[in-house]
Short mmCIF file of C-alpha atoms (C1' of nucleotides) in Angstrom, two decimals:
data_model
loop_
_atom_site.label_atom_id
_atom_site.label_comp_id
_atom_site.label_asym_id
_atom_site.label_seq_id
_atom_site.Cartn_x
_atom_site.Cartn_y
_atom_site.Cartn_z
CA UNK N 1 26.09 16.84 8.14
CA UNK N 2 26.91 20.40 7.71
CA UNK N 3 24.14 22.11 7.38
CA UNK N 4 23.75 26.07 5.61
CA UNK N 5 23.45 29.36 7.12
CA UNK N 6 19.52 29.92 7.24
CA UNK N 7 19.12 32.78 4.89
CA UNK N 8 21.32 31.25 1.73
CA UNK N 9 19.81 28.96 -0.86
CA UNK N 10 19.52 25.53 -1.33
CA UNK N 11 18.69 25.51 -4.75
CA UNK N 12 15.25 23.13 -4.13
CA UNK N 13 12.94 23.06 -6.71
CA UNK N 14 9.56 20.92 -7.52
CA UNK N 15 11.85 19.04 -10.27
CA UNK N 16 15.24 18.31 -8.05
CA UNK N 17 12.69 17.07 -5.59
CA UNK N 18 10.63 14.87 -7.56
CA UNK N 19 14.08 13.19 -9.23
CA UNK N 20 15.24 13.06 -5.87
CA UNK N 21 12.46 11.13 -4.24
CA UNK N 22 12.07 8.74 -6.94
CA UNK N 23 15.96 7.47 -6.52
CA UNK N 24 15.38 7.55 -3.27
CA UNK N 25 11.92 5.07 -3.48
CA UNK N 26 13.70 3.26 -6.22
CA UNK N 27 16.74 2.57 -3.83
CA UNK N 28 15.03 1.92 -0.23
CA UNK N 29 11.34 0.75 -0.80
CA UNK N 30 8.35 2.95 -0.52
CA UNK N 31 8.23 1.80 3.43
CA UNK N 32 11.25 3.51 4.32
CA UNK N 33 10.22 7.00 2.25
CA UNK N 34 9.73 9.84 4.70
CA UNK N 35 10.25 13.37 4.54
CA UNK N 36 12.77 13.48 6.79
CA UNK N 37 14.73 11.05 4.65
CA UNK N 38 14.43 12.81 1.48
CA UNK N 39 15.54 16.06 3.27
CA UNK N 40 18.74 14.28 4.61
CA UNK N 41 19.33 12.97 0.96
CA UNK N 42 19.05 16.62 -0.32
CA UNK N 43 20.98 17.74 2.24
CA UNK N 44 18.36 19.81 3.62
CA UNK N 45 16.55 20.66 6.46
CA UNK N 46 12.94 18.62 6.58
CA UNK N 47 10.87 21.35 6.69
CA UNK N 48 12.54 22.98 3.97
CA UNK N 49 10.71 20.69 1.69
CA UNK N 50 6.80 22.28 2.35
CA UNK N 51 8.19 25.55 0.94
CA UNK N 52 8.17 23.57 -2.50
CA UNK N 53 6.19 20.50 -1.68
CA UNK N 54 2.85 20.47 0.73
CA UNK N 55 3.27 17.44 3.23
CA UNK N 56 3.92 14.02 2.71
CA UNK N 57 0.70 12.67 0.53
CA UNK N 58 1.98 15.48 -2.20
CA UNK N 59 5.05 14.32 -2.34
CA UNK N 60 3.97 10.83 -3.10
CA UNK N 61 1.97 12.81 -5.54
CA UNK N 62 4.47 14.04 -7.20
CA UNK N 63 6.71 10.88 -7.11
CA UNK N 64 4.18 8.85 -9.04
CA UNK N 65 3.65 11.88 -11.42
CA UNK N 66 7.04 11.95 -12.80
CA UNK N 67 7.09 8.17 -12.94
CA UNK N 68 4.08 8.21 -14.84
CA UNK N 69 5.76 10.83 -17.01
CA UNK N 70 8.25 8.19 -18.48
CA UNK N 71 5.45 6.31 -20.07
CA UNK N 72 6.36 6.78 -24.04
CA UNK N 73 3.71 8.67 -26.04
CA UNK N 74 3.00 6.33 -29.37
CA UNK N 75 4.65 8.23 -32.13
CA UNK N 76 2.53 10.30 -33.90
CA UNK N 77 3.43 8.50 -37.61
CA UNK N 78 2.79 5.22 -36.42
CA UNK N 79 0.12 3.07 -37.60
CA UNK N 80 -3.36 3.92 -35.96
CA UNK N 81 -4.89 0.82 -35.58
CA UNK N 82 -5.85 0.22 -32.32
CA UNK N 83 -4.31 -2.93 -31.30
CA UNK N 84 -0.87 -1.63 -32.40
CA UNK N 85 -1.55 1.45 -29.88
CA UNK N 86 -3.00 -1.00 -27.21
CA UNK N 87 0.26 -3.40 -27.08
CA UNK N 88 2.73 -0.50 -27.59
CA UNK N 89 1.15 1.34 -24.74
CA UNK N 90 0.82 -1.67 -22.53
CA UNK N 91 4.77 -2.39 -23.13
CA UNK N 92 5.81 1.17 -22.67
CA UNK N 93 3.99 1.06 -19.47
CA UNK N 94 5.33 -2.32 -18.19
CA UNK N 95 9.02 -1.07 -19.34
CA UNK N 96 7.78 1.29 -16.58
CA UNK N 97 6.84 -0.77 -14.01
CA UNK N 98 10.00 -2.45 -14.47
CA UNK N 99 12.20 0.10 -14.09
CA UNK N 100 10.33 1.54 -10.70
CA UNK N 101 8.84 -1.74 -9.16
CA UNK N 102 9.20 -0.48 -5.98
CA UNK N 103 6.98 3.03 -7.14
CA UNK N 104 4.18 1.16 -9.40
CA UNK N 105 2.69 0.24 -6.52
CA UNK N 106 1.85 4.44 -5.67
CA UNK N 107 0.52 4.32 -9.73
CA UNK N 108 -2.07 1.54 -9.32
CA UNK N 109 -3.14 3.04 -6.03
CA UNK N 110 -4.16 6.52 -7.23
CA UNK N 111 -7.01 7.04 -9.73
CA UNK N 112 -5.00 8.45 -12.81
CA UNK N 113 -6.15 11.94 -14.06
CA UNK N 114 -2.78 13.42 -14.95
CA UNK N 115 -2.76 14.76 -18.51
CA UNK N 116 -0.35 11.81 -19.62
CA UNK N 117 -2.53 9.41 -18.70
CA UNK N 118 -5.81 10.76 -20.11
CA UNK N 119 -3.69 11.27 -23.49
CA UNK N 120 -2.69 8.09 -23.57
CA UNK N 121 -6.19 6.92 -22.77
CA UNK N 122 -7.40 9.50 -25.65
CA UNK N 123 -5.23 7.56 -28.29
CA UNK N 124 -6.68 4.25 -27.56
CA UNK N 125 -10.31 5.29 -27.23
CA UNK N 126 -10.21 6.97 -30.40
CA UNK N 127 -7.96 4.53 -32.79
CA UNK N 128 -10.68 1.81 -31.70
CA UNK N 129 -13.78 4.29 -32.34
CA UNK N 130 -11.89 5.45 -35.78
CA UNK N 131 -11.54 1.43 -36.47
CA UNK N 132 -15.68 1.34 -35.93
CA UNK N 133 -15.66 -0.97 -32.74
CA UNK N 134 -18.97 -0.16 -31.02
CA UNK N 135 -18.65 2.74 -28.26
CA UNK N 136 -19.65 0.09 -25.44
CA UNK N 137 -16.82 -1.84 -26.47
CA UNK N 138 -14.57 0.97 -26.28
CA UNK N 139 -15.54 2.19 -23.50
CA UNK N 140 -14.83 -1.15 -21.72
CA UNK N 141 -11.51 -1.95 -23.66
CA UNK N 142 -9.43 0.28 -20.95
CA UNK N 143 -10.62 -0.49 -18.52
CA UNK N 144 -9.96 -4.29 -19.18
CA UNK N 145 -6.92 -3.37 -20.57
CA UNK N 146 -5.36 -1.17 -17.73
CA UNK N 147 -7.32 -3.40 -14.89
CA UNK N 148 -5.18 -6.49 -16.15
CA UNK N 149 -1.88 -4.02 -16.52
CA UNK N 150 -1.62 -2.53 -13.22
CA UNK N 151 -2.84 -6.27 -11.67
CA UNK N 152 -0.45 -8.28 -13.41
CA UNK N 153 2.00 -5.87 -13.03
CA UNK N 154 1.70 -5.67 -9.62
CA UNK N 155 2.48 -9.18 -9.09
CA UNK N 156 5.19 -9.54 -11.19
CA UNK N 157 7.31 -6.55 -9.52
CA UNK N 158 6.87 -7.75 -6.43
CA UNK N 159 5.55 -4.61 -5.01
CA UNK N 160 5.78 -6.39 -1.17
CA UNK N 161 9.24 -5.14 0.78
CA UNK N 162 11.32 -6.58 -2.05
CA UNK N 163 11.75 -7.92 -5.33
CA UNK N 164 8.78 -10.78 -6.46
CA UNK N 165 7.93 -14.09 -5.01
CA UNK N 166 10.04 -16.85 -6.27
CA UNK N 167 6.91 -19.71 -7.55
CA UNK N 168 6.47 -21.67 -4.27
CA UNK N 169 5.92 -25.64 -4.94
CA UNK N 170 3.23 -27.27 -4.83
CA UNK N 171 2.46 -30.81 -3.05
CA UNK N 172 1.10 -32.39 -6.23
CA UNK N 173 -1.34 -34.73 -3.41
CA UNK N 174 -3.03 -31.50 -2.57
CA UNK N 175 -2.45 -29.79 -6.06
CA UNK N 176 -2.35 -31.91 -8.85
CA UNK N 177 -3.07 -29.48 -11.41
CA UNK N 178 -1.34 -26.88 -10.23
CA UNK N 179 1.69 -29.27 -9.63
CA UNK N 180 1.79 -30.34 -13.51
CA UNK N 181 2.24 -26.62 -14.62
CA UNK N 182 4.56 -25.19 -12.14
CA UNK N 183 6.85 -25.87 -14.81
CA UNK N 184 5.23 -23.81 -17.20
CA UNK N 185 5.47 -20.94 -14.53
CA UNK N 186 9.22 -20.85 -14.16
CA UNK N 187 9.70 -18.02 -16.46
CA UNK N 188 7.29 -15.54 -14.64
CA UNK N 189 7.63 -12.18 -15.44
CA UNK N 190 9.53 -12.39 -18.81
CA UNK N 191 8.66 -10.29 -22.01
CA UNK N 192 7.44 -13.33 -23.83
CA UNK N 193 4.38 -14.10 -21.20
CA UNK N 194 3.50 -10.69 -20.87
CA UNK N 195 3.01 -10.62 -24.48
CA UNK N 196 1.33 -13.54 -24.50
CA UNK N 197 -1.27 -12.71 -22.16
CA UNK N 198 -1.45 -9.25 -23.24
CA UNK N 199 -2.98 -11.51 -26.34
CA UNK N 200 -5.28 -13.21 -24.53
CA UNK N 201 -6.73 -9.80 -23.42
CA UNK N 202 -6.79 -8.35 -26.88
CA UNK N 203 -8.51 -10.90 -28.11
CA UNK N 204 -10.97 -10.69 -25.98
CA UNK N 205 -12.19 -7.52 -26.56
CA UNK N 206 -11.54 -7.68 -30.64
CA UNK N 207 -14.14 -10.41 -30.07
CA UNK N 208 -16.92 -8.16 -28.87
CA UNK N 209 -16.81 -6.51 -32.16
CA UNK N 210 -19.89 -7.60 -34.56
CA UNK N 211 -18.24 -9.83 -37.18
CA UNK N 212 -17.85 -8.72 -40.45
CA UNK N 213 -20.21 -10.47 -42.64
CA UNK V 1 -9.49 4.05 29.97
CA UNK V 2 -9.70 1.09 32.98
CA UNK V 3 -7.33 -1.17 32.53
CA UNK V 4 -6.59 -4.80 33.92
CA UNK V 5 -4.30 -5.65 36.63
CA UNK V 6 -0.82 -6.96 35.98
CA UNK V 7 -1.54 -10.72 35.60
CA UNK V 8 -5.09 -10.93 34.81
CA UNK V 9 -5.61 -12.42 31.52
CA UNK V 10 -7.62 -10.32 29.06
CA UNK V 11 -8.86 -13.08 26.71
CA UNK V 12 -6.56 -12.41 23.96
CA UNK V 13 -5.61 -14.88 20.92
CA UNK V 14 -5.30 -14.55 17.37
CA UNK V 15 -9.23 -15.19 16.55
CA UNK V 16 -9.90 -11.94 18.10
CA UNK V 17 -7.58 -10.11 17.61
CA UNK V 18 -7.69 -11.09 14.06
CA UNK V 19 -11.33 -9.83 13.80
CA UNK V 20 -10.72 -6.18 15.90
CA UNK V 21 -8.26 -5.60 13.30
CA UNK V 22 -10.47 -6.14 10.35
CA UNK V 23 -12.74 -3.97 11.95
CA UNK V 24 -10.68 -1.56 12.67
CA UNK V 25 -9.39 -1.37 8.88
CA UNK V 26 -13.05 -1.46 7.18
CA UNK V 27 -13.91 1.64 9.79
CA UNK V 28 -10.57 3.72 9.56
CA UNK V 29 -8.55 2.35 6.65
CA UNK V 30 -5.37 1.37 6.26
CA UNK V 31 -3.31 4.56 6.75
CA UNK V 32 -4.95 5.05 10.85
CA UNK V 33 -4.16 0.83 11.47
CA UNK V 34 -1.39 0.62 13.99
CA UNK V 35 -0.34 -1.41 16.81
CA UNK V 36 -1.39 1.32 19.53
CA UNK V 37 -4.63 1.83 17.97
CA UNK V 38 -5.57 -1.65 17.62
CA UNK V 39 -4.43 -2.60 20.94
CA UNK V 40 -6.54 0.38 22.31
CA UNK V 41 -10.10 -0.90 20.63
CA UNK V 42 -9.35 -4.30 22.36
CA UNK V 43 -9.08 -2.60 25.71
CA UNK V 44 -5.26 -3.95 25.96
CA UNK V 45 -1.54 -2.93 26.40
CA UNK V 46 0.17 -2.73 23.16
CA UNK V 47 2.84 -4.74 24.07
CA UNK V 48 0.13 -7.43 24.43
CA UNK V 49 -0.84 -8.19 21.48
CA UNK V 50 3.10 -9.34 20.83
CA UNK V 51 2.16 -12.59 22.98
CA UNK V 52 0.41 -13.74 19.75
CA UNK V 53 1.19 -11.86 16.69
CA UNK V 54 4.85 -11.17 16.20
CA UNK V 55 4.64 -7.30 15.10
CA UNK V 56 2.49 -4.73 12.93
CA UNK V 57 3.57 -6.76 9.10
CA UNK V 58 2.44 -9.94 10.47
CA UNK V 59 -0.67 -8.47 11.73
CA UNK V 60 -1.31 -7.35 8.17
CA UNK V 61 -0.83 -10.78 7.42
CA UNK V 62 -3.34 -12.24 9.99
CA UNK V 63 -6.25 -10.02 8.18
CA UNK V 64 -4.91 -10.29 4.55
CA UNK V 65 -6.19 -13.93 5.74
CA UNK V 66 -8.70 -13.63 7.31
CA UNK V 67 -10.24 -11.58 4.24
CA UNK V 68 -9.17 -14.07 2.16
CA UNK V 69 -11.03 -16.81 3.51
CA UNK V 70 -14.21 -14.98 3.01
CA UNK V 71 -14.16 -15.69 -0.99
CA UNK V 72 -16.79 -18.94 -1.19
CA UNK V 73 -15.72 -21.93 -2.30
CA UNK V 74 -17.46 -22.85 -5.16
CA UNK V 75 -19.44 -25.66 -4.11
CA UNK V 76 -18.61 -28.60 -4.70
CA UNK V 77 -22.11 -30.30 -6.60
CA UNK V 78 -21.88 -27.46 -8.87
CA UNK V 79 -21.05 -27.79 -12.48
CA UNK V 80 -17.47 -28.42 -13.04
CA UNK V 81 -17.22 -25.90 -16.80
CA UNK V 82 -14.09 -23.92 -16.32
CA UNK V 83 -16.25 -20.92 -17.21
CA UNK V 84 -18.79 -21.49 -14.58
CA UNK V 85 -15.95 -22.06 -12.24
CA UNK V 86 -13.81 -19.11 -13.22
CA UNK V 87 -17.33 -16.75 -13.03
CA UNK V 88 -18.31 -18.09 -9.51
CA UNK V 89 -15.22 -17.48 -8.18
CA UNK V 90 -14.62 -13.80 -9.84
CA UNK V 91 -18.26 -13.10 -8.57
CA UNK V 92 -17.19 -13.97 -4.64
CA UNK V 93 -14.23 -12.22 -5.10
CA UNK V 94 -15.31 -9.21 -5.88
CA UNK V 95 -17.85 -9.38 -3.12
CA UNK V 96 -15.35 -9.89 -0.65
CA UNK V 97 -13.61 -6.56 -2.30
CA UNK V 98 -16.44 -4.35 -1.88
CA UNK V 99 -17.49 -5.92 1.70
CA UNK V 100 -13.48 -4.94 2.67
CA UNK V 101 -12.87 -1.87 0.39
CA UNK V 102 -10.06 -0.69 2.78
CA UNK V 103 -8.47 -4.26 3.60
CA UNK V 104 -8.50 -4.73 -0.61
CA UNK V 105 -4.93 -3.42 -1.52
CA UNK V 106 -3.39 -5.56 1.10
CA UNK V 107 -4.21 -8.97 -0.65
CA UNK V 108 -3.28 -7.49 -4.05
CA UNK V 109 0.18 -6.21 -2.73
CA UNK V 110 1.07 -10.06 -0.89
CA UNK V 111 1.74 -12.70 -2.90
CA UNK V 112 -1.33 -14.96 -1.92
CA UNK V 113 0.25 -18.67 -1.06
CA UNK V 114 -2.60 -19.45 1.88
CA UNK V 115 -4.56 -22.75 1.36
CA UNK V 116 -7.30 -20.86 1.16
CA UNK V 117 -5.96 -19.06 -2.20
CA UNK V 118 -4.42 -22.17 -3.81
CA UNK V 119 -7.27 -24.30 -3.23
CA UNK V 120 -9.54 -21.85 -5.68
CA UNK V 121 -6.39 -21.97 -8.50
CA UNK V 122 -6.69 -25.54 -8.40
CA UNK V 123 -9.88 -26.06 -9.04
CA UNK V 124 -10.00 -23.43 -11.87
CA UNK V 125 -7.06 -24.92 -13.25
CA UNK V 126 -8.30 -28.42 -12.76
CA UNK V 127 -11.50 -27.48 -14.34
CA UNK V 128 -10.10 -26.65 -17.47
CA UNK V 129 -7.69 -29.13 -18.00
CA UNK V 130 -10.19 -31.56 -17.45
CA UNK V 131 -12.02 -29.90 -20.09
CA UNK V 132 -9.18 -30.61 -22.67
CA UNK V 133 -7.78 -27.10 -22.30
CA UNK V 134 -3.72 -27.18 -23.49
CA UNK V 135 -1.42 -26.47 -20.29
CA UNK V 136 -0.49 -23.32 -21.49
CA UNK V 137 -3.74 -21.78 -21.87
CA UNK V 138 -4.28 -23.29 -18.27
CA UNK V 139 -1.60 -21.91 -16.99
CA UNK V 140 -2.04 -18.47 -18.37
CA UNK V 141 -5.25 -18.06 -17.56
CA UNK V 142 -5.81 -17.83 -13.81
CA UNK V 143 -2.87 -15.19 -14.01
CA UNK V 144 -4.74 -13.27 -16.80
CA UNK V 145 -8.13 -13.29 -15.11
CA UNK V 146 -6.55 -12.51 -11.07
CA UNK V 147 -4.32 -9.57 -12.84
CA UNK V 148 -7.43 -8.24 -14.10
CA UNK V 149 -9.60 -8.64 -11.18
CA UNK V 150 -6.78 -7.17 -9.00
CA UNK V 151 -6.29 -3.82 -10.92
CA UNK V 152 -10.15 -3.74 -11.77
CA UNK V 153 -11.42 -3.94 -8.32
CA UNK V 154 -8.41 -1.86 -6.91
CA UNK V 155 -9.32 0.71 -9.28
CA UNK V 156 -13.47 0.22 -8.20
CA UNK V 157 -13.10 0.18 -4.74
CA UNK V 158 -11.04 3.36 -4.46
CA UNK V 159 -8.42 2.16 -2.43
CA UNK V 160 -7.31 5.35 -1.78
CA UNK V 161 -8.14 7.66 1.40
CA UNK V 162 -11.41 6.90 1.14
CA UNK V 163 -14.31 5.61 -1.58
CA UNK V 164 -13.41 5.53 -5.29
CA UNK V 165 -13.00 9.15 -7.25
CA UNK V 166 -16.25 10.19 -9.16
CA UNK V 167 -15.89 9.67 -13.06
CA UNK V 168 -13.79 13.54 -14.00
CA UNK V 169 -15.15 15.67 -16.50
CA UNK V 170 -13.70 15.39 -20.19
CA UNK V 171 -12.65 18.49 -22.28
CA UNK V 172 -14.30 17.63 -25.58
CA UNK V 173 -11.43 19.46 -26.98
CA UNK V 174 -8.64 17.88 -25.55
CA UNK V 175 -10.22 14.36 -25.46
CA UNK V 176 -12.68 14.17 -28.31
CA UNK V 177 -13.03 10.12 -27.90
CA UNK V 178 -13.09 10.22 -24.22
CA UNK V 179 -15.99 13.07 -23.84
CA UNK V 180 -17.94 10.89 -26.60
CA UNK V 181 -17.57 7.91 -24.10
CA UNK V 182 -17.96 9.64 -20.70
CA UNK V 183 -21.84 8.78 -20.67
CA UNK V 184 -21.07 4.94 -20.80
CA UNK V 185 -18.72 5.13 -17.70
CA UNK V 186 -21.60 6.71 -15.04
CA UNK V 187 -22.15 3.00 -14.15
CA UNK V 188 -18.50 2.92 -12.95
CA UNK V 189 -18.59 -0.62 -10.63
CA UNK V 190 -21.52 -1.54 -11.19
CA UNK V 191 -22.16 -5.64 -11.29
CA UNK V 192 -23.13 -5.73 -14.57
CA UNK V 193 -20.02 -3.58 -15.95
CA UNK V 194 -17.97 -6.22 -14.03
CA UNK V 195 -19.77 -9.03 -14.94
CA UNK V 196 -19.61 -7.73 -19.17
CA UNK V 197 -15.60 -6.72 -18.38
CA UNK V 198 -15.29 -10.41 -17.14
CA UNK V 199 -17.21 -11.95 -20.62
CA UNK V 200 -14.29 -10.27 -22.47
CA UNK V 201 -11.57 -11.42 -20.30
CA UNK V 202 -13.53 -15.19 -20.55
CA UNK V 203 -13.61 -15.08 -24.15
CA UNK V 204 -10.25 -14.08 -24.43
CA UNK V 205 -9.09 -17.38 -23.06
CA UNK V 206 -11.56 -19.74 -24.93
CA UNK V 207 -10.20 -18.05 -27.75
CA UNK V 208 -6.95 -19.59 -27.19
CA UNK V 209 -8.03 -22.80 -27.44
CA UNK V 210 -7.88 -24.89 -30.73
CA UNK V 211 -11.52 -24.70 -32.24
CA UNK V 212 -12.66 -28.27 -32.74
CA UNK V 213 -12.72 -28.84 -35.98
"C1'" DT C 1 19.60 52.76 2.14
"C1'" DC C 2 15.36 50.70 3.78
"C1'" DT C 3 11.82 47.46 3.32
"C1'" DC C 4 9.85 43.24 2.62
"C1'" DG C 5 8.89 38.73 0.90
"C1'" DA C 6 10.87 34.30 -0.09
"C1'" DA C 7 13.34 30.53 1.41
"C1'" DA C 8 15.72 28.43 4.45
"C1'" DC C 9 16.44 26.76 9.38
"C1'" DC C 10 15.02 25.54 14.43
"C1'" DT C 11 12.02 23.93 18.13
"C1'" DA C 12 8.58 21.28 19.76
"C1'" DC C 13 4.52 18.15 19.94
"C1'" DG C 14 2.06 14.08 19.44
"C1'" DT C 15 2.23 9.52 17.39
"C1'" DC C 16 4.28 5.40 15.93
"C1'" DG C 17 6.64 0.48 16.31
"C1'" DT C 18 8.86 -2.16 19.51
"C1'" DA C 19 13.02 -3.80 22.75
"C1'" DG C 20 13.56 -4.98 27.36
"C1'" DG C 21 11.99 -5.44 32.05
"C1'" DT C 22 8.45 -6.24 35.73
"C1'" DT C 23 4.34 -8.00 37.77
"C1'" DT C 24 0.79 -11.12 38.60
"C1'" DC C 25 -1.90 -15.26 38.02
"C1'" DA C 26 -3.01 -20.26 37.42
"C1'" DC C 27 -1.23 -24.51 37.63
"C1'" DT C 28 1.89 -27.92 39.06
"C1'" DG C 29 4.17 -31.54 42.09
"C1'" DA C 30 5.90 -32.46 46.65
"C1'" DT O 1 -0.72 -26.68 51.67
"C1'" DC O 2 2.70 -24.23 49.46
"C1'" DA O 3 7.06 -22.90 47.01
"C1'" DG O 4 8.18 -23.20 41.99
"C1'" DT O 5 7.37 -22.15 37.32
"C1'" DG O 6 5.88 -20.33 32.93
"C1'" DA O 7 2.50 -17.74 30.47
"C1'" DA O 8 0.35 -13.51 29.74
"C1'" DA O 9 -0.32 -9.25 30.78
"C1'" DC O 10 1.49 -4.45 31.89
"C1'" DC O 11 5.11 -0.46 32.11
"C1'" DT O 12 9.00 2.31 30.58
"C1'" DA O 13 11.75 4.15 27.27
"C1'" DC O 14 13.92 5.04 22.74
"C1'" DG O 15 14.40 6.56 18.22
"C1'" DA O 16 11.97 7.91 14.05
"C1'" DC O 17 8.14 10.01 11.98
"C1'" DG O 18 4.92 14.13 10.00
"C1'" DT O 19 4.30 18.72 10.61
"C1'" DA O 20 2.56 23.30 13.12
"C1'" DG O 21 4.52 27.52 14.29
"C1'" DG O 22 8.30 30.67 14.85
"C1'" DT O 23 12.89 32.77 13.63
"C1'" DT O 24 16.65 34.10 10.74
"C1'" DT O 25 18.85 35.62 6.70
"C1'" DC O 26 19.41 36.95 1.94
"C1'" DG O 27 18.61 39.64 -2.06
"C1'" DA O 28 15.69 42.42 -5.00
"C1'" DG O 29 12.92 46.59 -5.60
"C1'" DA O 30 11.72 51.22 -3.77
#
DNA sequence: TCTCGAAACCTACGTCGTAGGTTTCACTGA
DNA sequence: TCAGTGAAACCTACGACGTAGGTTTCGAGA
C-alpha cells in the first residue's frame, strides 16, 4: 500500500470518515471494525484517524450517528394525528434497520440523545398530547413504542455474526403449540408482520385513552 | 500468581467455569471479558479452559445460558390465563435482567433456541390457544411482547459502559411536549412503569381477539 | 523569509484470541 | 509391578488490536 509523504494531506474529514466506517460495518460485521481497518480502507495511516476522530468508542459514536441520521423526518404537511406519525416513524426506522442490520445493533445499545432522535420523539409526544391522550399515556407510548422497535428489530436483522436465524423446528412431542404455528412463522421479518404487530402495539396504547362517552 | 504443575488437574469443567464467567461479566462487563482474564480469576492457563469450551463465542454462549436458565418457570399449579402466564414470565424476566445488567445484551443479540427458552414460548403459546385465542394472534404475540421486553429492558438496564444514562434535560423550546412530560419519566425502570408498559402491550393483544359477542 | 500550527506518519507497548507443542498425572492391563 | 495410554494441564509464539508519545512536513500568516 503506498503510503504519502508525512506532511501532504489526506483529505480526512469527520464526514468521509463516518461514510467510510459505515460501508465498512455494513460490509464486514461490527466484530471485525477496528481502527486499524478503517485506516487501511481510507488508505491512511491508523493514527491519522484521532486527529479527526477521538479513539475507537467515538468512532462507533459517530457510525451510529449518521445511521441514525437516515431516519426520515415525517413531512411537515402530513396529517398530525398521532398514530399516522407513530407507524410512519416506526417504518422509516425499520427501513433503517434494514438497510444497516449489521449497525442497528450500535443504535439499540446507546441511549439516544442526538437531536434527530429527540425530534422525532418531539413529534410523537406532541401529536398524541395535541389529540388529548392523557400525559401518562404519552409519556409511556415511546417508550412502548421504541422498546418493541429496537427489540423486534433486533431479532429480525439478525444482529449475531450474520444475517437472521432461519425458524428452527420444533419436535411437536415436546412443542405442540409451538409446532402447529411454525407455519405461521415462515414469513418472519416481512413488511406485512411488522405492520401487523406494529398494530397490536398501537392498539394498545390507543386503549389507555378514557373512552369517549 | 502460583501456578499448578504440568499435569496436576485444576478442577476445571464447564459448571465452573460457566459460573467464573458470569461473575466476571456482572463485575467488569462485557467489554473487559476475555479468555486471559477469565482464565486468570480461575487461577488457570488460558489455553485450559479450551479442554472444555471451544473458544471466547462459545463461552459467550455457555453464560448467555446459564443466565437464561435463571428466568422461573412459571409453576406449574398456577393458573393457566394466558395473561397470568405472559405477566409471570415478563416479571422473572426482567428480574433476571436487572440481577445480570451486563450479561443482558448478550441474550437479546443470540437467537434464543435453548430448552430452557422454548419451554416458556410454549406454554405462553399453549396458554392462549387453549383459551380460544386464533393462531395468528398466538403466534404474534410472544414476538410482540419478547421485542418489547428486549428493547425495554436493554434500554433500562443501561447496557452500555456502565448503569443506564440519567433522564437528559429538555429545552422547553426545542421540545415543548417532551419538557411537559420530563416529570413523568423520573421513575425511569421502576417496577411499576414496567409493570403499566406491560398492561398496554397485554391489552394490545386481547384486543386482537374477536370480542364474544 | 521565518515561524508556527495542523495534519499526517512512525515507533512502540501492552493486550487479546488461539494454533501447536510439551509435560505430567491417573488409570489401565499384562 | 510396570510400561502404555489418553486426558488435562501448561508453555511458546504469532498476528491483530487500541492507542500513547514523538517526528516530519506542508502551507498560511507575519
Amino acid at each position: 500500500m503506498a503510503r504519502r509523504a508525512r506532511g501532504t494531506s489526506a483529505g480526512l474529514d469527520r464526514e468521509r470518515i463516518a461514510v467510510a466506517a459505515v460501508a465498512l460495518v455494513d460490509r464486514d460485521g461490527l466484530e471485525r471494525f477496528g481502527v486499524r481497518r478503517l485506516a487501511e480502507e481510507l488508505g491512511v495511516d491508523p493514527m491519522s484517524l484521532y486527529h479527526h476522530v477521538k479513539g475507537k468508542a467515538a468512532l462507533l459514536d459517530v457510525i451510529s450517528e449518521a445511521v441514525l441520521a437516515e431516519v426520515v423526518a415525517v413531512p411537515e404537511g402530513a396529517p398530525h394525528d398521532w398514530e399516522g406519525v407513530a407507524r410512519r416513524t416506526a417504518h422509516s426506522y425499520r427501513d433503517m434497520a434494514y438497510r444497516h442490520p449489521r449497525v442497528f445493533p450500535l443504535l439499540v445499545t446507546r441511549a439516544q440523545t442526538s437531536p434527530v432522535a429527540l425530534a422525532a420523539l418531539e413529534r410523537l409526544v406532541s401529536a398524541m398530547r395535541a389529540a388529548g391522550l392523557p400525559d401518562r399515556v404519552a409519556a409511556d407510548a415511546p417508550m412502548v413504542l421504541f422498546g418493541f422497535l429496537n427489540g423486534h428489530l433486533l431479532a429480525c436483522t439478525g444482529s449475531g455474526p450474520e444475517g437472521p436465524a432461519p425458524v428452527p423446528e420444533f419436535d411437536p412431542d415436546a412443542y405442540p403449540g409451538m409446532a402447529a404455528l411454525a407455519s405461521r412463522w415462515a414469513g418472519f421479518g416481512s413488511v406485512a408482520e411488522f405492520d401487523r404487530m406494529l398494530g397490536i402495539v398501537l392498539d394498545g396504547i390507543r386503549g389507555q385513552a378514557p373512552r369517549p362517552a
